[in-house]
């Protein structure tokens, strides 16, 4: 458990990642960052969670948002209920006199780290991610947090990563050593660029072949950030 142990390799790797990415935009901090991958199984969700943990440890107010409406996992990593969550906030009425949004954002055991789980899926879940309400919600949340980290589905699996990425300051693309196909990674990068999403860096996941347990949300192994 990250809160009870010190993993020097993992902590320093994610701090280096934070330095390389969060302050990569001419010295101006990114406020919203999507973490995604080309295909499933490359470690994007654990990367997003661990990056969020590290940023919170460094004193930032962090919100981790689960936008992976196909396979939401963030709530499970932090032992939180799945709903209410993002979907409930997007479907709540924003009109005066309408029903107030549910209390979807939850605190974690880590100081300054909050989580917005995916929520229960309505029929139009995919459309909600590209809605005006999603854009407005992100703007509102930016006023409350120093940085928002968003976990999305893999780029080549659905259009969701590109949709959400186009609304944010940058995208972090996770690739797994020995697993991710080079052509797939290049297609993912190009697909993001085509919709106006800015890939600010890549993470090489698991270069040494060691994997953290699925139940651990801290991932204390080697990551290498590479700016695009």
mmCIF file of C-alpha atoms in Angstrom:
data_model
loop_
_atom_site.group_PDB
_atom_site.id
_atom_site.type_symbol
_atom_site.label_atom_id
_atom_site.label_comp_id
_atom_site.label_asym_id
_atom_site.label_seq_id
_atom_site.Cartn_x
_atom_site.Cartn_y
_atom_site.Cartn_z
ATOM 1 C CA UNK A 1 0.000 0.000 0.000
ATOM 2 C CA UNK A 2 1.487 3.334 -1.127
ATOM 3 C CA UNK A 3 0.394 5.166 1.987
ATOM 4 C CA UNK A 4 2.225 2.772 4.301
ATOM 5 C CA UNK A 5 5.448 1.964 2.459
ATOM 6 C CA UNK A 6 8.170 3.798 0.596
ATOM 7 C CA UNK A 7 8.880 2.477 -2.893
ATOM 8 C CA UNK A 8 11.895 4.540 -3.906
ATOM 9 C CA UNK A 9 11.997 3.302 -7.510
ATOM 10 C CA UNK A 10 8.317 3.879 -8.139
ATOM 11 C CA UNK A 11 8.058 7.191 -6.331
ATOM 12 C CA UNK A 12 11.069 8.671 -8.098
ATOM 13 C CA UNK A 13 9.898 7.354 -11.468
ATOM 14 C CA UNK A 14 6.505 9.000 -11.097
ATOM 15 C CA UNK A 15 8.059 12.204 -9.776
ATOM 16 C CA UNK A 16 10.272 12.276 -12.844
ATOM 17 C CA UNK A 17 7.160 11.697 -14.917
ATOM 18 C CA UNK A 18 5.456 14.565 -13.149
ATOM 19 C CA UNK A 19 8.419 16.866 -13.819
ATOM 20 C CA UNK A 20 8.619 15.853 -17.478
ATOM 21 C CA UNK A 21 4.915 16.136 -18.219
ATOM 22 C CA UNK A 22 3.124 18.440 -15.833
ATOM 23 C CA UNK A 23 5.651 21.226 -16.328
ATOM 24 C CA UNK A 24 6.452 20.495 -19.977
ATOM 25 C CA UNK A 25 4.300 23.261 -21.454
ATOM 26 C CA UNK A 26 6.756 26.139 -21.336
ATOM 27 C CA UNK A 27 6.789 26.152 -17.547
ATOM 28 C CA UNK A 28 2.993 26.385 -17.292
ATOM 29 C CA UNK A 29 1.388 23.519 -15.389
ATOM 30 C CA UNK A 30 -1.093 21.288 -17.166
ATOM 31 C CA UNK A 31 -4.493 21.403 -15.490
ATOM 32 C CA UNK A 32 -6.105 18.431 -17.234
ATOM 33 C CA UNK A 33 -4.269 15.304 -18.375
ATOM 34 C CA UNK A 34 -5.670 12.199 -20.065
ATOM 35 C CA UNK A 35 -3.891 8.884 -19.490
ATOM 36 C CA UNK A 36 -4.588 6.280 -22.162
ATOM 37 C CA UNK A 37 -3.001 3.527 -24.249
ATOM 38 C CA UNK A 38 -3.246 2.104 -27.738
ATOM 39 C CA UNK A 39 -4.821 -1.189 -26.660
ATOM 40 C CA UNK A 40 -6.090 -2.887 -23.496
ATOM 41 C CA UNK A 41 -3.686 -4.446 -21.008
ATOM 42 C CA UNK A 42 -0.922 -1.857 -21.219
ATOM 43 C CA UNK A 43 -1.309 -0.447 -17.705
ATOM 44 C CA UNK A 44 -3.013 2.882 -18.320
ATOM 45 C CA UNK A 45 -5.337 2.747 -15.305
ATOM 46 C CA UNK A 46 -2.590 1.864 -12.838
ATOM 47 C CA UNK A 47 -0.391 4.539 -14.389
ATOM 48 C CA UNK A 48 -3.151 7.132 -13.993
ATOM 49 C CA UNK A 49 -3.777 6.107 -10.388
ATOM 50 C CA UNK A 50 -0.120 6.115 -9.419
ATOM 51 C CA UNK A 51 0.535 9.430 -11.112
ATOM 52 C CA UNK A 52 -2.419 10.909 -9.214
ATOM 53 C CA UNK A 53 -1.094 9.486 -5.929
ATOM 54 C CA UNK A 54 2.370 10.928 -6.546
ATOM 55 C CA UNK A 55 1.007 14.353 -7.448
ATOM 56 C CA UNK A 56 -1.039 14.387 -4.244
ATOM 57 C CA UNK A 57 2.035 13.389 -2.230
ATOM 58 C CA UNK A 58 3.802 16.377 -3.763
ATOM 59 C CA UNK A 59 1.169 18.714 -2.342
ATOM 60 C CA UNK A 60 -1.204 19.215 -5.265
ATOM 61 C CA UNK A 61 -4.980 18.978 -5.042
ATOM 62 C CA UNK A 62 -5.674 16.115 -7.437
ATOM 63 C CA UNK A 63 -8.867 14.704 -8.927
ATOM 64 C CA UNK A 64 -8.699 11.305 -10.641
ATOM 65 C CA UNK A 65 -11.627 10.814 -13.039
ATOM 66 C CA UNK A 66 -12.686 7.461 -14.500
ATOM 67 C CA UNK A 67 -13.788 8.079 -18.091
ATOM 68 C CA UNK A 68 -13.385 4.438 -19.117
ATOM 69 C CA UNK A 69 -17.089 3.761 -19.452
ATOM 70 C CA UNK A 70 -16.474 0.332 -21.009
ATOM 71 C CA UNK A 71 -14.223 -1.085 -18.294
ATOM 72 C CA UNK A 72 -14.216 1.260 -15.277
ATOM 73 C CA UNK A 73 -11.614 0.197 -12.706
ATOM 74 C CA UNK A 74 -10.578 3.270 -10.750
ATOM 75 C CA UNK A 75 -13.262 2.850 -8.095
ATOM 76 C CA UNK A 76 -12.086 -0.690 -7.382
ATOM 77 C CA UNK A 77 -8.456 0.354 -6.970
ATOM 78 C CA UNK A 78 -9.463 2.765 -4.208
ATOM 79 C CA UNK A 79 -12.217 0.551 -2.735
ATOM 80 C CA UNK A 80 -14.977 3.024 -3.597
ATOM 81 C CA UNK A 81 -18.492 2.502 -4.990
ATOM 82 C CA UNK A 82 -18.833 2.886 -8.737
ATOM 83 C CA UNK A 83 -21.885 5.142 -8.542
ATOM 84 C CA UNK A 84 -22.846 7.886 -8.329
ATOM 85 C CA UNK A 85 -20.062 9.243 -10.470
ATOM 86 C CA UNK A 86 -19.217 11.051 -13.690
ATOM 87 C CA UNK A 87 -22.260 9.826 -15.577
ATOM 88 C CA UNK A 88 -24.608 11.090 -12.865
ATOM 89 C CA UNK A 89 -22.950 14.517 -12.933
ATOM 90 C CA UNK A 90 -23.296 14.680 -16.709
ATOM 91 C CA UNK A 91 -26.965 13.701 -16.666
ATOM 92 C CA UNK A 92 -27.956 15.938 -13.736
ATOM 93 C CA UNK A 93 -29.926 19.009 -14.709
ATOM 94 C CA UNK A 94 -27.911 22.180 -14.817
ATOM 95 C CA UNK A 95 -31.003 24.359 -15.089
ATOM 96 C CA UNK A 96 -32.138 26.644 -12.235
ATOM 97 C CA UNK A 97 -34.600 24.753 -10.084
ATOM 98 C CA UNK A 98 -33.490 21.407 -11.443
ATOM 99 C CA UNK A 99 -32.413 18.472 -9.331
ATOM 100 C CA UNK A 100 -28.993 19.070 -7.748
ATOM 101 C CA UNK A 101 -26.188 16.761 -8.862
ATOM 102 C CA UNK A 102 -25.430 13.832 -6.551
ATOM 103 C CA UNK A 103 -22.330 13.872 -4.292
ATOM 104 C CA UNK A 104 -20.200 11.910 -6.742
ATOM 105 C CA UNK A 105 -16.656 13.047 -5.890
ATOM 106 C CA UNK A 106 -15.114 11.056 -3.056
ATOM 107 C CA UNK A 107 -12.124 11.617 -0.828
ATOM 108 C CA UNK A 108 -9.509 8.876 -0.502
ATOM 109 C CA UNK A 109 -7.198 7.829 2.310
ATOM 110 C CA UNK A 110 -4.482 9.873 0.615
ATOM 111 C CA UNK A 111 -4.501 13.554 1.513
ATOM 112 C CA UNK A 112 -5.456 15.909 -1.327
ATOM 113 C CA UNK A 113 -6.470 13.050 -3.653
ATOM 114 C CA UNK A 114 -10.120 12.777 -4.688
ATOM 115 C CA UNK A 115 -11.740 10.326 -7.095
ATOM 116 C CA UNK A 116 -14.683 10.753 -9.455
ATOM 117 C CA UNK A 117 -15.716 7.198 -10.425
ATOM 118 C CA UNK A 118 -17.422 6.332 -13.678
ATOM 119 C CA UNK A 119 -20.946 5.924 -12.343
ATOM 120 C CA UNK A 120 -23.835 3.882 -13.711
ATOM 121 C CA UNK A 121 -24.050 3.914 -17.491
ATOM 122 C CA UNK A 122 -27.068 5.476 -19.204
ATOM 123 C CA UNK A 123 -27.965 4.513 -22.768
ATOM 124 C CA UNK A 124 -26.201 7.574 -24.187
ATOM 125 C CA UNK A 125 -23.007 7.267 -22.136
ATOM 126 C CA UNK A 126 -20.634 7.711 -25.089
ATOM 127 C CA UNK A 127 -22.460 10.842 -26.248
ATOM 128 C CA UNK A 128 -22.151 12.373 -22.789
ATOM 129 C CA UNK A 129 -18.355 12.431 -23.024
ATOM 130 C CA UNK A 130 -18.572 14.707 -26.073
ATOM 131 C CA UNK A 131 -21.349 16.874 -24.666
ATOM 132 C CA UNK A 132 -21.225 20.537 -23.780
ATOM 133 C CA UNK A 133 -21.951 19.500 -20.200
ATOM 134 C CA UNK A 134 -18.671 17.534 -20.120
ATOM 135 C CA UNK A 135 -16.736 20.580 -21.256
ATOM 136 C CA UNK A 136 -18.453 22.777 -18.662
ATOM 137 C CA UNK A 137 -17.914 20.205 -15.909
ATOM 138 C CA UNK A 138 -14.180 20.095 -16.610
ATOM 139 C CA UNK A 139 -14.020 23.879 -16.478
ATOM 140 C CA UNK A 140 -15.816 23.878 -13.126
ATOM 141 C CA UNK A 141 -13.540 21.188 -11.697
ATOM 142 C CA UNK A 142 -10.406 23.016 -12.841
ATOM 143 C CA UNK A 143 -11.310 25.777 -10.401
ATOM 144 C CA UNK A 144 -11.328 23.311 -7.494
ATOM 145 C CA UNK A 145 -8.203 21.232 -8.194
ATOM 146 C CA UNK A 146 -4.603 21.858 -9.175
ATOM 147 C CA UNK A 147 -4.699 19.030 -11.699
ATOM 148 C CA UNK A 148 -7.276 16.578 -13.055
ATOM 149 C CA UNK A 149 -6.085 13.161 -14.277
ATOM 150 C CA UNK A 150 -8.542 11.324 -16.534
ATOM 151 C CA UNK A 151 -8.391 7.597 -17.311
ATOM 152 C CA UNK A 152 -9.985 6.804 -20.690
ATOM 153 C CA UNK A 153 -10.507 3.674 -22.792
ATOM 154 C CA UNK A 154 -7.674 2.662 -25.158
ATOM 155 C CA UNK A 155 -7.393 4.842 -28.242
ATOM 156 C CA UNK A 156 -7.828 2.111 -30.841
ATOM 157 C CA UNK A 157 -10.762 0.500 -29.028
ATOM 158 C CA UNK A 158 -13.175 3.451 -29.093
ATOM 159 C CA UNK A 159 -13.297 7.130 -29.983
ATOM 160 C CA UNK A 160 -13.637 8.096 -26.308
ATOM 161 C CA UNK A 161 -9.937 8.780 -25.666
ATOM 162 C CA UNK A 162 -9.750 11.227 -28.541
ATOM 163 C CA UNK A 163 -13.001 12.904 -27.535
ATOM 164 C CA UNK A 164 -11.895 13.480 -23.958
ATOM 165 C CA UNK A 165 -8.324 14.229 -25.009
ATOM 166 C CA UNK A 166 -9.493 17.054 -27.261
ATOM 167 C CA UNK A 167 -11.059 18.714 -24.194
ATOM 168 C CA UNK A 168 -7.899 18.587 -22.081
ATOM 169 C CA UNK A 169 -4.462 20.169 -21.954
ATOM 170 C CA UNK A 170 -2.599 17.005 -22.863
ATOM 171 C CA UNK A 171 -2.562 13.238 -23.288
ATOM 172 C CA UNK A 172 -0.120 10.734 -21.812
ATOM 173 C CA UNK A 173 0.190 7.579 -23.923
ATOM 174 C CA UNK A 174 1.140 4.382 -22.072
ATOM 175 C CA UNK A 175 2.964 1.610 -23.935
ATOM 176 C CA UNK A 176 4.042 -1.730 -22.465
ATOM 177 C CA UNK A 177 7.527 -3.060 -23.145
ATOM 178 C CA UNK A 178 7.467 -6.242 -25.191
ATOM 179 C CA UNK A 179 3.700 -6.075 -25.671
ATOM 180 C CA UNK A 180 2.636 -2.894 -27.452
ATOM 181 C CA UNK A 181 2.911 -3.154 -31.221
ATOM 182 C CA UNK A 182 4.914 -0.243 -32.635
ATOM 183 C CA UNK A 183 2.462 0.291 -35.479
ATOM 184 C CA UNK A 184 -0.448 0.300 -33.025
ATOM 185 C CA UNK A 185 1.270 2.948 -30.912
ATOM 186 C CA UNK A 186 1.902 5.076 -33.994
ATOM 187 C CA UNK A 187 -1.730 4.720 -35.104
ATOM 188 C CA UNK A 188 -2.901 5.718 -31.637
ATOM 189 C CA UNK A 189 -0.674 8.793 -31.676
ATOM 190 C CA UNK A 190 -1.929 9.815 -35.113
ATOM 191 C CA UNK A 191 -5.562 9.188 -34.188
ATOM 192 C CA UNK A 192 -5.211 11.480 -31.182
ATOM 193 C CA UNK A 193 -3.509 14.156 -33.265
ATOM 194 C CA UNK A 194 -6.255 13.970 -35.892
ATOM 195 C CA UNK A 195 -8.901 15.071 -33.371
ATOM 196 C CA UNK A 196 -6.788 17.839 -31.883
ATOM 197 C CA UNK A 197 -5.617 15.979 -28.777
ATOM 198 C CA UNK A 198 -2.045 16.891 -27.807
ATOM 199 C CA UNK A 199 0.179 13.972 -26.812
ATOM 200 C CA UNK A 200 2.625 15.495 -24.332
ATOM 201 C CA UNK A 201 4.558 12.316 -23.590
ATOM 202 C CA UNK A 202 4.719 8.554 -23.480
ATOM 203 C CA UNK A 203 5.318 6.150 -20.612
ATOM 204 C CA UNK A 204 7.235 2.918 -21.136
ATOM 205 C CA UNK A 205 5.527 0.547 -18.748
ATOM 206 C CA UNK A 206 7.227 -2.521 -17.251
ATOM 207 C CA UNK A 207 10.595 -2.400 -19.082
ATOM 208 C CA UNK A 208 12.081 -4.893 -16.615
ATOM 209 C CA UNK A 209 9.236 -7.382 -16.839
ATOM 210 C CA UNK A 210 8.008 -6.944 -13.262
ATOM 211 C CA UNK A 211 4.328 -6.259 -12.668
ATOM 212 C CA UNK A 212 2.532 -4.976 -9.627
ATOM 213 C CA UNK A 213 -0.386 -6.937 -8.239
ATOM 214 C CA UNK A 214 -3.761 -5.997 -9.674
ATOM 215 C CA UNK A 215 -5.085 -5.139 -6.229
ATOM 216 C CA UNK A 216 -2.359 -2.601 -5.500
ATOM 217 C CA UNK A 217 -2.945 0.888 -6.755
ATOM 218 C CA UNK A 218 0.672 1.857 -6.276
ATOM 219 C CA UNK A 219 2.848 0.526 -9.064
ATOM 220 C CA UNK A 220 6.437 0.583 -7.747
ATOM 221 C CA UNK A 221 8.406 -0.326 -10.833
ATOM 222 C CA UNK A 222 10.256 1.314 -13.691
ATOM 223 C CA UNK A 223 8.665 3.947 -15.880
ATOM 224 C CA UNK A 224 10.473 6.056 -18.450
ATOM 225 C CA UNK A 225 8.921 9.313 -19.630
ATOM 226 C CA UNK A 226 9.698 10.380 -23.159
ATOM 227 C CA UNK A 227 8.557 13.747 -24.423
ATOM 228 C CA UNK A 228 7.170 13.901 -27.925
#
